[in-house]
Every structure is written in C-alpha cells, then in structure tokens.
Amino acid sequence: MPTEKVDQQKSVAAAFGKQSHHFETDDSSNLVLQEWRKRIYSHVNQFIKPKSRILELNAGTGIDATYFARLGHTIHATDISNGMIAKLKEKASVFSGNISVQQVSFDQLDNVGGKFDYVFSNFGGLNCIEDLREVTRHLPGLLNEGAFVTWVIMPRISPWEWTWALKGKFAEAFRRLRKQGADAHLEGEYFYTYYHSVDKIERSFGLDFQLLKSEGLGIFSPPPAAQNFVRRFLGLTNFLTRFDRVLSKISPFSRWGDHVIVTVLFRKKPY
Ligand SMILES: C[S@@+](CC[C@H](N)C(=O)[O-])C[C@H]1O[C@@H](n2cnc3c(N)ncnc32)[C@H](O)[C@@H]1O
C-alpha cells in the first residue's frame, strides 16, 4: 500500500479512536444528528427486506447496528479504528447472534466472508477515501442478487457552507471543490477528507448497479456542526429543516447538502 494511504488510514483510525469515548454523548445531544438519523432510517426502510443480512462499513460505535438489530436484521459491523471496534464489541455482546464485528478497512473487503442483502455506510466514513472504486470493486462478490447499498456521504455542493464566503472565509466555503481533498483536523490528528458528487458515486459502482434514490441532508438548513446557530435560531432552523425535507427529493437538491443519502440496487447484467 502506498505510504500516503497508510498514513491517512493510521491518522483516521487514531482520530476516531479518540472520538469513540465521547461519540455517543455528542451524537445524542445533537438535535440535527438525531433528526438526520431518523430520515436515514426511513430512507433505508423503504428498501430493506425483513431479516436482511447487512454488511455495515465504518460502523463507528454501533448506533445504527443496534437500531437494525432491534428490527430483526443481522449485522456484520466493520470499522478501522481500535476504539470504535471496542465499542462495537460491547454492543455485539448484548445483541449476541444479531451483531458480529470485524476490524477491517473498507478497501480490504476481500477479508470479509459471506453474502449480504444490504450494505450500509453512514455519516461520511467513505469521505476518508479518495477513490470509491477501491470499495465498490469488492461488492459484487459479497452481494446477493437484488441487494441494496445505501451510503450517506458528504457531496461536493453544500449551499450552507457557501454562506461562509459572506464572512470572507472563501477557502473554507469552497473546500469541497478541491480535487485533491481538504485538510481535516480531528482530535489532534490530521488527515484528508474527499468529497464525492452523486455522479461520481454512481459511476464508482459500475454497470451492475442502478441508482434508485438520492436525498440531500442539510441543503439550506444548518448541519450538525452549527450547534450555536441551532440553539440561537431554533424557529428558523425548524423552518429551514421543513423546507429542506421538501426540496431534498427534487433534483438537483437531492444531490446537494452537507450529506446525501444514496441507494443503489445490485442486479448483475447478463453479459
Ligand atoms: C463519522 S464516523 C461514523 C460512524 C457511524 N457510521 C455512525 O454513523 O455513527 C466515521 C467512521 O468511519 C470509520 N472509518 C474511516 N475510515 C475507514 C476505513 N478506511 N475503513 C473502515 N472504517 C473507516 C471511522 O473509524 C469512524 O468510525
């Protein structure tokens, strides 16, 4: 593996390892994240079949794995970070049989065995990799025919961030458009974040996958990081959130936002 990639993955694993200790407290106290998780679940629940076998990428502490296990699905939860894996193992011991855990990077899914009905990746884990094809190339071998893949990823167009330009913060406002990735600083660790357009995500899957739905999160409403804005302007936040919910399903807004929810169907073409 090239040194830059090893360094990127080491820094990412270290940063999220440190974050794992307070990840769930931060998550449960953030109103925007709570609302978005509900929207993501209602998106997935349109497609997922009862008792599905789910492969979860960058599963973090297992918030979503727990949600899906409670619905009767079986989850193989994977992540790169030691700290996150320790939290996942605690969850797996409670939901014995429904959650299994494996420490693996999502570009090394050839180390994962079995066949799955659904692949799920939430909240930007896949923004830690530059080329999504390093992940998608493993999927056909892991999926049952008719399987779904839902990824929640940070896209390149985020109108909320453009408003930073009004405050003179041009570099931050347009950081998502940088081809070579933007610098990320988390828990004292430095790594790159790569923003992926829905077109690029769709292309990365190739011909055996069909885009079913894309939905924007945080198009004009504040993102999870804007907690001060949310506290000060709760009425306006609620209005913008309702406005977003309507727009989020209409193109091009369905492809914009702080994050997008993208679902594709795996249907192997007869060649
Ligand atoms: C923002 S957290 C999201 C966690 C979880 N999906 C959630 O929604 O709560 C991003 C996660 O991506 C994981 N991650 C980043 N790069 C990874 C990689 N190459 N392979 C597997 N997991 C990775 C991190 O360790 C972290 O747990």
PDB file of C-alpha atoms and ligand atoms in Angstrom:
ATOM      1  CA  MET A   1       0.000   0.000   0.000  1.00  0.00           C
ATOM      2  CA  PRO A   2       1.388   3.495  -0.787  1.00  0.00           C
ATOM      3  CA  THR A   3       2.798   5.318   2.275  1.00  0.00           C
ATOM      4  CA  GLU A   4       0.349   8.242   1.942  1.00  0.00           C
ATOM      5  CA  LYS A   5      -2.565   5.808   2.128  1.00  0.00           C
ATOM      6  CA  VAL A   6      -1.133   4.018   5.175  1.00  0.00           C
ATOM      7  CA  ASP A   7      -0.564   7.382   6.892  1.00  0.00           C
ATOM      8  CA  GLN A   8      -4.101   8.543   6.011  1.00  0.00           C
ATOM      9  CA  GLN A   9      -5.650   5.369   7.440  1.00  0.00           C
ATOM     10  CA  LYS A  10      -3.436   5.498  10.576  1.00  0.00           C
ATOM     11  CA  SER A  11      -4.428   9.107  11.291  1.00  0.00           C
ATOM     12  CA  VAL A  12      -8.111   8.406  10.634  1.00  0.00           C
ATOM     13  CA  ALA A  13      -8.061   5.347  12.923  1.00  0.00           C
ATOM     14  CA  ALA A  14      -6.272   7.322  15.664  1.00  0.00           C
ATOM     15  CA  ALA A  15      -8.663  10.307  15.401  1.00  0.00           C
ATOM     16  CA  PHE A  16     -11.821   8.185  15.549  1.00  0.00           C
ATOM     17  CA  GLY A  17     -10.294   6.020  18.292  1.00  0.00           C
ATOM     18  CA  LYS A  18     -10.035   9.137  20.464  1.00  0.00           C
ATOM     19  CA  GLN A  19     -13.518  10.264  19.416  1.00  0.00           C
ATOM     20  CA  SER A  20     -15.049   6.870  20.282  1.00  0.00           C
ATOM     21  CA  HIS A  21     -15.031   7.751  24.009  1.00  0.00           C
ATOM     22  CA  HIS A  22     -17.469  10.667  23.617  1.00  0.00           C
ATOM     23  CA  PHE A  23     -19.022   9.839  20.206  1.00  0.00           C
ATOM     24  CA  GLU A  24     -22.398   8.676  21.517  1.00  0.00           C
ATOM     25  CA  THR A  25     -22.803  11.529  24.024  1.00  0.00           C
ATOM     26  CA  ASP A  26     -22.087  14.027  21.209  1.00  0.00           C
ATOM     27  CA  ASP A  27     -24.494  12.203  18.905  1.00  0.00           C
ATOM     28  CA  SER A  28     -27.422  12.001  21.317  1.00  0.00           C
ATOM     29  CA  SER A  29     -27.127  15.671  22.345  1.00  0.00           C
ATOM     30  CA  ASN A  30     -27.090  16.915  18.741  1.00  0.00           C
ATOM     31  CA  LEU A  31     -30.638  17.704  17.523  1.00  0.00           C
ATOM     32  CA  VAL A  32     -29.630  17.789  13.857  1.00  0.00           C
ATOM     33  CA  LEU A  33     -27.935  14.384  14.001  1.00  0.00           C
ATOM     34  CA  GLN A  34     -30.966  12.901  15.753  1.00  0.00           C
ATOM     35  CA  GLU A  35     -33.298  14.238  13.033  1.00  0.00           C
ATOM     36  CA  TRP A  36     -30.965  13.047  10.253  1.00  0.00           C
ATOM     37  CA  ARG A  37     -30.650   9.525  11.655  1.00  0.00           C
ATOM     38  CA  LYS A  38     -34.484   9.306  11.607  1.00  0.00           C
ATOM     39  CA  ARG A  39     -34.532  10.426   7.962  1.00  0.00           C
ATOM     40  CA  ILE A  40     -31.780   7.956   7.050  1.00  0.00           C
ATOM     41  CA  TYR A  41     -33.678   5.107   8.736  1.00  0.00           C
ATOM     42  CA  SER A  42     -36.897   5.983   6.928  1.00  0.00           C
ATOM     43  CA  HIS A  43     -34.936   6.050   3.626  1.00  0.00           C
ATOM     44  CA  VAL A  44     -33.415   2.582   4.272  1.00  0.00           C
ATOM     45  CA  ASN A  45     -36.725   1.145   5.490  1.00  0.00           C
ATOM     46  CA  GLN A  46     -38.232   1.822   2.026  1.00  0.00           C
ATOM     47  CA  PHE A  47     -35.875  -0.791   0.565  1.00  0.00           C
ATOM     48  CA  ILE A  48     -34.722  -3.256   3.213  1.00  0.00           C
ATOM     49  CA  LYS A  49     -36.448  -6.650   3.363  1.00  0.00           C
ATOM     50  CA  PRO A  50     -37.305  -8.359   6.670  1.00  0.00           C
ATOM     51  CA  LYS A  51     -34.465 -10.296   8.325  1.00  0.00           C
ATOM     52  CA  SER A  52     -31.801  -8.931   5.974  1.00  0.00           C
ATOM     53  CA  ARG A  53     -28.135  -9.711   6.382  1.00  0.00           C
ATOM     54  CA  ILE A  54     -26.422  -6.312   6.473  1.00  0.00           C
ATOM     55  CA  LEU A  55     -22.751  -5.507   5.965  1.00  0.00           C
ATOM     56  CA  GLU A  56     -22.064  -2.222   7.710  1.00  0.00           C
ATOM     57  CA  LEU A  57     -18.975  -0.238   6.685  1.00  0.00           C
ATOM     58  CA  ASN A  58     -17.376   2.310   9.066  1.00  0.00           C
ATOM     59  CA  ALA A  59     -19.908   1.308  11.706  1.00  0.00           C
ATOM     60  CA  GLY A  60     -18.433   3.524  14.455  1.00  0.00           C
ATOM     61  CA  THR A  61     -19.712   2.693  17.947  1.00  0.00           C
ATOM     62  CA  GLY A  62     -22.666   0.731  16.541  1.00  0.00           C
ATOM     63  CA  ILE A  63     -25.586   3.169  16.890  1.00  0.00           C
ATOM     64  CA  ASP A  64     -27.069   2.027  13.567  1.00  0.00           C
ATOM     65  CA  ALA A  65     -26.106  -1.633  14.068  1.00  0.00           C
ATOM     66  CA  THR A  66     -28.152  -1.607  17.280  1.00  0.00           C
ATOM     67  CA  TYR A  67     -31.113   0.025  15.512  1.00  0.00           C
ATOM     68  CA  PHE A  68     -31.116  -2.601  12.743  1.00  0.00           C
ATOM     69  CA  ALA A  69     -30.563  -5.500  15.164  1.00  0.00           C
ATOM     70  CA  ARG A  70     -33.670  -4.394  17.124  1.00  0.00           C
ATOM     71  CA  LEU A  71     -35.658  -4.619  13.859  1.00  0.00           C
ATOM     72  CA  GLY A  72     -34.617  -8.277  13.487  1.00  0.00           C
ATOM     73  CA  HIS A  73     -31.827  -7.865  10.898  1.00  0.00           C
ATOM     74  CA  THR A  74     -28.370  -9.430  11.248  1.00  0.00           C
ATOM     75  CA  ILE A  75     -25.422  -7.019  11.022  1.00  0.00           C
ATOM     76  CA  HIS A  76     -21.772  -7.629  10.310  1.00  0.00           C
ATOM     77  CA  ALA A  77     -20.329  -4.349  11.622  1.00  0.00           C
ATOM     78  CA  THR A  78     -16.871  -3.297  10.420  1.00  0.00           C
ATOM     79  CA  ASP A  79     -14.591  -0.358  11.187  1.00  0.00           C
ATOM     80  CA  ILE A  80     -10.893   0.513  11.052  1.00  0.00           C
ATOM     81  CA  SER A  81     -10.427   2.095  14.488  1.00  0.00           C
ATOM     82  CA  ASN A  82      -9.494   0.156  17.672  1.00  0.00           C
ATOM     83  CA  GLY A  83     -11.638   2.441  19.843  1.00  0.00           C
ATOM     84  CA  MET A  84     -14.740   2.032  17.663  1.00  0.00           C
ATOM     85  CA  ILE A  85     -14.225  -1.744  17.462  1.00  0.00           C
ATOM     86  CA  ALA A  86     -14.103  -1.953  21.286  1.00  0.00           C
ATOM     87  CA  LYS A  87     -17.481  -0.136  21.494  1.00  0.00           C
ATOM     88  CA  LEU A  88     -18.930  -2.367  18.757  1.00  0.00           C
ATOM     89  CA  LYS A  89     -17.876  -5.483  20.659  1.00  0.00           C
ATOM     90  CA  GLU A  90     -19.791  -4.235  23.723  1.00  0.00           C
ATOM     91  CA  LYS A  91     -22.922  -3.909  21.538  1.00  0.00           C
ATOM     92  CA  ALA A  92     -22.360  -7.318  19.963  1.00  0.00           C
ATOM     93  CA  SER A  93     -22.236  -8.939  23.411  1.00  0.00           C
ATOM     94  CA  VAL A  94     -25.725  -7.559  24.169  1.00  0.00           C
ATOM     95  CA  PHE A  95     -27.194  -8.482  20.763  1.00  0.00           C
ATOM     96  CA  SER A  96     -25.441 -11.855  20.596  1.00  0.00           C
ATOM     97  CA  GLY A  97     -26.177 -13.573  17.318  1.00  0.00           C
ATOM     98  CA  ASN A  98     -27.506 -10.430  15.586  1.00  0.00           C
ATOM     99  CA  ILE A  99     -24.336  -8.308  15.538  1.00  0.00           C
ATOM    100  CA  SER A 100     -20.889  -9.615  14.581  1.00  0.00           C
ATOM    101  CA  VAL A 101     -17.798  -7.392  14.479  1.00  0.00           C
ATOM    102  CA  GLN A 102     -14.677  -7.269  12.306  1.00  0.00           C
ATOM    103  CA  GLN A 103     -11.835  -4.754  12.243  1.00  0.00           C
ATOM    104  CA  VAL A 104     -11.201  -4.151   8.564  1.00  0.00           C
ATOM    105  CA  SER A 105     -10.749  -1.181   6.270  1.00  0.00           C
ATOM    106  CA  PHE A 106     -13.488  -0.742   3.678  1.00  0.00           C
ATOM    107  CA  ASP A 107     -10.938  -1.000   0.869  1.00  0.00           C
ATOM    108  CA  GLN A 108      -9.990  -4.505   2.082  1.00  0.00           C
ATOM    109  CA  LEU A 109     -13.383  -6.158   1.991  1.00  0.00           C
ATOM    110  CA  ASP A 110     -11.845  -9.241   0.378  1.00  0.00           C
ATOM    111  CA  ASN A 111     -11.137 -10.178   4.025  1.00  0.00           C
ATOM    112  CA  VAL A 112     -14.890 -10.342   4.733  1.00  0.00           C
ATOM    113  CA  GLY A 113     -16.681 -13.650   4.142  1.00  0.00           C
ATOM    114  CA  GLY A 114     -20.305 -14.437   3.299  1.00  0.00           C
ATOM    115  CA  LYS A 115     -23.064 -12.899   1.207  1.00  0.00           C
ATOM    116  CA  PHE A 116     -25.178  -9.890   2.156  1.00  0.00           C
ATOM    117  CA  ASP A 117     -28.589  -8.409   1.259  1.00  0.00           C
ATOM    118  CA  TYR A 118     -27.676  -4.832   2.190  1.00  0.00           C
ATOM    119  CA  VAL A 119     -24.524  -2.733   2.547  1.00  0.00           C
ATOM    120  CA  PHE A 120     -24.805   0.365   4.714  1.00  0.00           C
ATOM    121  CA  SER A 121     -22.334   3.147   5.421  1.00  0.00           C
ATOM    122  CA  ASN A 122     -23.386   6.152   7.484  1.00  0.00           C
ATOM    123  CA  PHE A 123     -22.140   9.656   8.140  1.00  0.00           C
ATOM    124  CA  GLY A 124     -19.184  10.222   5.921  1.00  0.00           C
ATOM    125  CA  GLY A 125     -16.849   7.336   6.719  1.00  0.00           C
ATOM    126  CA  LEU A 126     -16.434   6.963   2.950  1.00  0.00           C
ATOM    127  CA  ASN A 127     -15.240  10.577   2.723  1.00  0.00           C
ATOM    128  CA  CYS A 128     -11.971   9.265   4.201  1.00  0.00           C
ATOM    129  CA  ILE A 129     -11.123   7.539   0.894  1.00  0.00           C
ATOM    130  CA  GLU A 130     -10.209   9.263  -2.357  1.00  0.00           C
ATOM    131  CA  ASP A 131     -11.308   6.595  -4.838  1.00  0.00           C
ATOM    132  CA  LEU A 132     -14.595   4.861  -4.016  1.00  0.00           C
ATOM    133  CA  ARG A 133     -13.849   2.161  -6.601  1.00  0.00           C
ATOM    134  CA  GLU A 134     -11.408   0.698  -4.072  1.00  0.00           C
ATOM    135  CA  VAL A 135     -14.506  -0.152  -2.052  1.00  0.00           C
ATOM    136  CA  THR A 136     -17.062  -0.922  -4.778  1.00  0.00           C
ATOM    137  CA  ARG A 137     -14.786  -3.403  -6.588  1.00  0.00           C
ATOM    138  CA  HIS A 138     -15.310  -5.838  -3.690  1.00  0.00           C
ATOM    139  CA  LEU A 139     -19.110  -5.574  -3.620  1.00  0.00           C
ATOM    140  CA  PRO A 140     -20.255  -7.923  -6.431  1.00  0.00           C
ATOM    141  CA  GLY A 141     -18.516 -10.839  -4.677  1.00  0.00           C
ATOM    142  CA  LEU A 142     -20.230 -10.008  -1.373  1.00  0.00           C
ATOM    143  CA  LEU A 143     -23.790  -9.344  -2.509  1.00  0.00           C
ATOM    144  CA  ASN A 144     -26.837 -11.459  -3.198  1.00  0.00           C
ATOM    145  CA  GLU A 145     -28.692 -10.645  -6.425  1.00  0.00           C
ATOM    146  CA  GLY A 146     -31.200  -7.839  -5.708  1.00  0.00           C
ATOM    147  CA  ALA A 147     -29.156  -6.492  -2.771  1.00  0.00           C
ATOM    148  CA  PHE A 148     -29.240  -2.780  -1.923  1.00  0.00           C
ATOM    149  CA  VAL A 149     -26.435  -0.431  -0.956  1.00  0.00           C
ATOM    150  CA  THR A 150     -27.119   2.792   0.983  1.00  0.00           C
ATOM    151  CA  TRP A 151     -24.300   5.213   1.600  1.00  0.00           C
ATOM    152  CA  VAL A 152     -24.519   8.517   3.470  1.00  0.00           C
ATOM    153  CA  ILE A 153     -21.701  10.657   2.127  1.00  0.00           C
ATOM    154  CA  MET A 154     -20.633  14.321   2.065  1.00  0.00           C
ATOM    155  CA  PRO A 155     -21.073  15.636  -1.510  1.00  0.00           C
ATOM    156  CA  ARG A 156     -19.193  18.473  -3.213  1.00  0.00           C
ATOM    157  CA  ILE A 157     -22.063  21.002  -3.259  1.00  0.00           C
ATOM    158  CA  SER A 158     -23.135  22.312   0.140  1.00  0.00           C
ATOM    159  CA  PRO A 159     -25.020  25.650  -0.143  1.00  0.00           C
ATOM    160  CA  TRP A 160     -24.931  26.152   3.644  1.00  0.00           C
ATOM    161  CA  GLU A 161     -21.121  26.298   3.529  1.00  0.00           C
ATOM    162  CA  TRP A 162     -21.164  28.843   0.690  1.00  0.00           C
ATOM    163  CA  THR A 163     -22.615  31.357   3.160  1.00  0.00           C
ATOM    164  CA  TRP A 164     -19.178  31.339   4.847  1.00  0.00           C
ATOM    165  CA  ALA A 165     -17.922  33.296   1.818  1.00  0.00           C
ATOM    166  CA  LEU A 166     -20.095  36.211   3.033  1.00  0.00           C
ATOM    167  CA  LYS A 167     -17.839  36.299   6.118  1.00  0.00           C
ATOM    168  CA  GLY A 168     -14.731  36.309   3.899  1.00  0.00           C
ATOM    169  CA  LYS A 169     -13.933  32.634   4.587  1.00  0.00           C
ATOM    170  CA  PHE A 170     -13.529  31.725   0.908  1.00  0.00           C
ATOM    171  CA  ALA A 171     -11.132  28.780   1.332  1.00  0.00           C
ATOM    172  CA  GLU A 172     -13.468  27.056   3.832  1.00  0.00           C
ATOM    173  CA  ALA A 173     -16.606  27.892   1.838  1.00  0.00           C
ATOM    174  CA  PHE A 174     -15.311  26.145  -1.292  1.00  0.00           C
ATOM    175  CA  ARG A 175     -13.050  23.492   0.277  1.00  0.00           C
ATOM    176  CA  ARG A 176     -15.322  20.706  -1.015  1.00  0.00           C
ATOM    177  CA  LEU A 177     -14.476  21.583  -4.611  1.00  0.00           C
ATOM    178  CA  ARG A 178     -10.757  20.834  -4.140  1.00  0.00           C
ATOM    179  CA  LYS A 179      -9.924  17.783  -6.256  1.00  0.00           C
ATOM    180  CA  GLN A 180      -7.012  16.704  -4.041  1.00  0.00           C
ATOM    181  CA  GLY A 181      -9.164  16.625  -0.871  1.00  0.00           C
ATOM    182  CA  ALA A 182      -9.484  19.058   2.013  1.00  0.00           C
ATOM    183  CA  ASP A 183      -7.459  19.049   5.243  1.00  0.00           C
ATOM    184  CA  ALA A 184      -9.349  17.633   8.205  1.00  0.00           C
ATOM    185  CA  HIS A 185      -8.313  18.138  11.828  1.00  0.00           C
ATOM    186  CA  LEU A 186      -9.964  15.899  14.392  1.00  0.00           C
ATOM    187  CA  GLU A 187      -8.856  15.109  17.957  1.00  0.00           C
ATOM    188  CA  GLY A 188      -5.348  16.422  17.231  1.00  0.00           C
ATOM    189  CA  GLU A 189      -4.915  14.220  14.141  1.00  0.00           C
ATOM    190  CA  TYR A 190      -4.581  15.464  10.559  1.00  0.00           C
ATOM    191  CA  PHE A 191      -5.912  13.649   7.510  1.00  0.00           C
ATOM    192  CA  TYR A 192      -7.724  14.329   4.234  1.00  0.00           C
ATOM    193  CA  THR A 193     -11.440  14.451   3.547  1.00  0.00           C
ATOM    194  CA  TYR A 194     -12.543  13.722  -0.029  1.00  0.00           C
ATOM    195  CA  TYR A 195     -15.950  14.973  -1.159  1.00  0.00           C
ATOM    196  CA  HIS A 196     -17.848  12.817  -3.679  1.00  0.00           C
ATOM    197  CA  SER A 197     -20.549  14.025  -6.082  1.00  0.00           C
ATOM    198  CA  VAL A 198     -23.560  11.746  -6.608  1.00  0.00           C
ATOM    199  CA  ASP A 199     -22.442  11.327 -10.257  1.00  0.00           C
ATOM    200  CA  LYS A 200     -19.053  10.106  -9.087  1.00  0.00           C
ATOM    201  CA  ILE A 201     -20.615   7.784  -6.516  1.00  0.00           C
ATOM    202  CA  GLU A 202     -22.911   6.336  -9.198  1.00  0.00           C
ATOM    203  CA  ARG A 203     -20.008   5.847 -11.648  1.00  0.00           C
ATOM    204  CA  SER A 204     -17.904   4.151  -8.973  1.00  0.00           C
ATOM    205  CA  PHE A 205     -20.469   1.325  -8.714  1.00  0.00           C
ATOM    206  CA  GLY A 206     -20.276   0.389 -12.411  1.00  0.00           C
ATOM    207  CA  LEU A 207     -22.798  -1.266 -14.700  1.00  0.00           C
ATOM    208  CA  ASP A 208     -24.116  -3.941 -12.338  1.00  0.00           C
ATOM    209  CA  PHE A 209     -25.660  -1.319 -10.068  1.00  0.00           C
ATOM    210  CA  GLN A 210     -28.605   1.008 -10.656  1.00  0.00           C
ATOM    211  CA  LEU A 211     -29.121   4.286  -8.826  1.00  0.00           C
ATOM    212  CA  LEU A 212     -32.547   4.152  -7.127  1.00  0.00           C
ATOM    213  CA  LYS A 213     -32.662   7.248  -4.970  1.00  0.00           C
ATOM    214  CA  SER A 214     -30.636  10.172  -3.759  1.00  0.00           C
ATOM    215  CA  GLU A 215     -31.733  12.564  -0.993  1.00  0.00           C
ATOM    216  CA  GLY A 216     -29.981  15.657   0.371  1.00  0.00           C
ATOM    217  CA  LEU A 217     -29.498  16.319   4.109  1.00  0.00           C
ATOM    218  CA  GLY A 218     -28.726  19.843   5.302  1.00  0.00           C
ATOM    219  CA  ILE A 219     -29.121  21.658   1.984  1.00  0.00           C
ATOM    220  CA  PHE A 220     -30.176  25.054   3.344  1.00  0.00           C
ATOM    221  CA  SER A 221     -30.703  24.014   6.970  1.00  0.00           C
ATOM    222  CA  PRO A 222     -27.814  24.036   9.453  1.00  0.00           C
ATOM    223  CA  PRO A 223     -25.533  20.970   9.620  1.00  0.00           C
ATOM    224  CA  PRO A 224     -24.692  19.110  12.872  1.00  0.00           C
ATOM    225  CA  ALA A 225     -21.601  21.283  13.428  1.00  0.00           C
ATOM    226  CA  ALA A 226     -23.683  24.519  13.534  1.00  0.00           C
ATOM    227  CA  GLN A 227     -24.964  23.884  17.058  1.00  0.00           C
ATOM    228  CA  ASN A 228     -24.687  27.536  18.111  1.00  0.00           C
ATOM    229  CA  PHE A 229     -26.887  28.604  15.169  1.00  0.00           C
ATOM    230  CA  VAL A 230     -29.432  25.884  16.032  1.00  0.00           C
ATOM    231  CA  ARG A 231     -29.618  26.990  19.696  1.00  0.00           C
ATOM    232  CA  ARG A 232     -29.916  30.699  18.844  1.00  0.00           C
ATOM    233  CA  PHE A 233     -32.366  30.356  15.938  1.00  0.00           C
ATOM    234  CA  LEU A 234     -34.437  27.267  16.705  1.00  0.00           C
ATOM    235  CA  GLY A 235     -37.562  28.584  14.901  1.00  0.00           C
ATOM    236  CA  LEU A 236     -35.594  29.402  11.742  1.00  0.00           C
ATOM    237  CA  THR A 237     -33.795  26.039  11.952  1.00  0.00           C
ATOM    238  CA  ASN A 238     -37.144  24.213  12.114  1.00  0.00           C
ATOM    239  CA  PHE A 239     -38.447  26.210   9.134  1.00  0.00           C
ATOM    240  CA  LEU A 240     -35.299  25.502   7.059  1.00  0.00           C
ATOM    241  CA  THR A 241     -35.419  21.815   8.033  1.00  0.00           C
ATOM    242  CA  ARG A 242     -39.025  21.537   6.791  1.00  0.00           C
ATOM    243  CA  PHE A 243     -38.073  23.412   3.594  1.00  0.00           C
ATOM    244  CA  ASP A 244     -35.129  21.026   3.093  1.00  0.00           C
ATOM    245  CA  ARG A 245     -37.307  17.964   3.594  1.00  0.00           C
ATOM    246  CA  VAL A 246     -39.469  19.037   0.618  1.00  0.00           C
ATOM    247  CA  LEU A 247     -36.510  20.021  -1.588  1.00  0.00           C
ATOM    248  CA  SER A 248     -34.362  17.026  -0.698  1.00  0.00           C
ATOM    249  CA  LYS A 249     -36.205  14.714  -3.071  1.00  0.00           C
ATOM    250  CA  ILE A 250     -36.161  17.072  -6.080  1.00  0.00           C
ATOM    251  CA  SER A 251     -33.178  17.320  -8.452  1.00  0.00           C
ATOM    252  CA  PRO A 252     -30.653  18.999  -8.156  1.00  0.00           C
ATOM    253  CA  PHE A 253     -31.255  19.416  -4.386  1.00  0.00           C
ATOM    254  CA  SER A 254     -31.454  15.630  -3.997  1.00  0.00           C
ATOM    255  CA  ARG A 255     -27.725  15.638  -4.881  1.00  0.00           C
ATOM    256  CA  TRP A 256     -26.680  18.565  -2.677  1.00  0.00           C
ATOM    257  CA  GLY A 257     -26.289  19.096   1.031  1.00  0.00           C
ATOM    258  CA  ASP A 258     -23.994  18.604   3.971  1.00  0.00           C
ATOM    259  CA  HIS A 259     -24.582  14.867   3.360  1.00  0.00           C
ATOM    260  CA  VAL A 260     -26.509  12.874   0.735  1.00  0.00           C
ATOM    261  CA  ILE A 261     -28.233   9.510   1.174  1.00  0.00           C
ATOM    262  CA  VAL A 262     -27.640   7.421  -1.956  1.00  0.00           C
ATOM    263  CA  THR A 263     -29.181   3.998  -2.604  1.00  0.00           C
ATOM    264  CA  VAL A 264     -28.313   1.653  -5.464  1.00  0.00           C
ATOM    265  CA  LEU A 265     -29.599  -1.792  -6.452  1.00  0.00           C
ATOM    266  CA  PHE A 266     -27.285  -4.671  -7.368  1.00  0.00           C
ATOM    267  CA  ARG A 267     -28.556  -6.504 -10.429  1.00  0.00           C
ATOM    268  CA  LYS A 268     -25.897  -8.402 -12.302  1.00  0.00           C
ATOM    269  CA  LYS A 269     -26.348  -7.891 -16.045  1.00  0.00           C
ATOM    270  CA  PRO A 270     -26.158 -10.996 -18.253  1.00  0.00           C
ATOM    271  CA  TYR A 271     -23.036 -10.419 -20.441  1.00  0.00           C
TER     272      TYR A 271
HETATM  273  C1  LIG B   1     -18.202   9.904  11.449  1.00  0.00           C
HETATM  274  S1  LIG B   1     -17.877   8.266  11.969  1.00  0.00           S
HETATM  275  C2  LIG B   1     -19.437   7.494  11.586  1.00  0.00           C
HETATM  276  C3  LIG B   1     -19.668   6.268  12.404  1.00  0.00           C
HETATM  277  C4  LIG B   1     -21.019   5.577  12.181  1.00  0.00           C
HETATM  278  N1  LIG B   1     -21.218   5.208  10.803  1.00  0.00           N
HETATM  279  C5  LIG B   1     -22.159   6.423  12.658  1.00  0.00           C
HETATM  280  O1  LIG B   1     -22.945   6.900  11.819  1.00  0.00           O
HETATM  281  O2  LIG B   1     -22.294   6.605  13.878  1.00  0.00           O
HETATM  282  C6  LIG B   1     -16.822   7.666  10.669  1.00  0.00           C
HETATM  283  C7  LIG B   1     -16.291   6.248  10.912  1.00  0.00           C
HETATM  284  O3  LIG B   1     -15.567   5.839   9.733  1.00  0.00           O
HETATM  285  C8  LIG B   1     -14.534   4.971  10.145  1.00  0.00           C
HETATM  286  N2  LIG B   1     -13.559   4.828   9.043  1.00  0.00           N
HETATM  287  C9  LIG B   1     -12.833   5.816   8.456  1.00  0.00           C
HETATM  288  N3  LIG B   1     -12.015   5.290   7.506  1.00  0.00           N
HETATM  289  C10 LIG B   1     -12.256   3.955   7.485  1.00  0.00           C
HETATM  290  C11 LIG B   1     -11.755   2.874   6.702  1.00  0.00           C
HETATM  291  N4  LIG B   1     -10.788   3.060   5.797  1.00  0.00           N
HETATM  292  N5  LIG B   1     -12.270   1.649   6.896  1.00  0.00           N
HETATM  293  C12 LIG B   1     -13.236   1.429   7.837  1.00  0.00           C
HETATM  294  N6  LIG B   1     -13.742   2.402   8.636  1.00  0.00           N
HETATM  295  C13 LIG B   1     -13.264   3.655   8.448  1.00  0.00           C
HETATM  296  C14 LIG B   1     -14.003   5.659  11.406  1.00  0.00           C
HETATM  297  O4  LIG B   1     -13.212   4.828  12.203  1.00  0.00           O
HETATM  298  C15 LIG B   1     -15.317   6.097  12.074  1.00  0.00           C
HETATM  299  O5  LIG B   1     -15.781   5.104  12.965  1.00  0.00           O
END
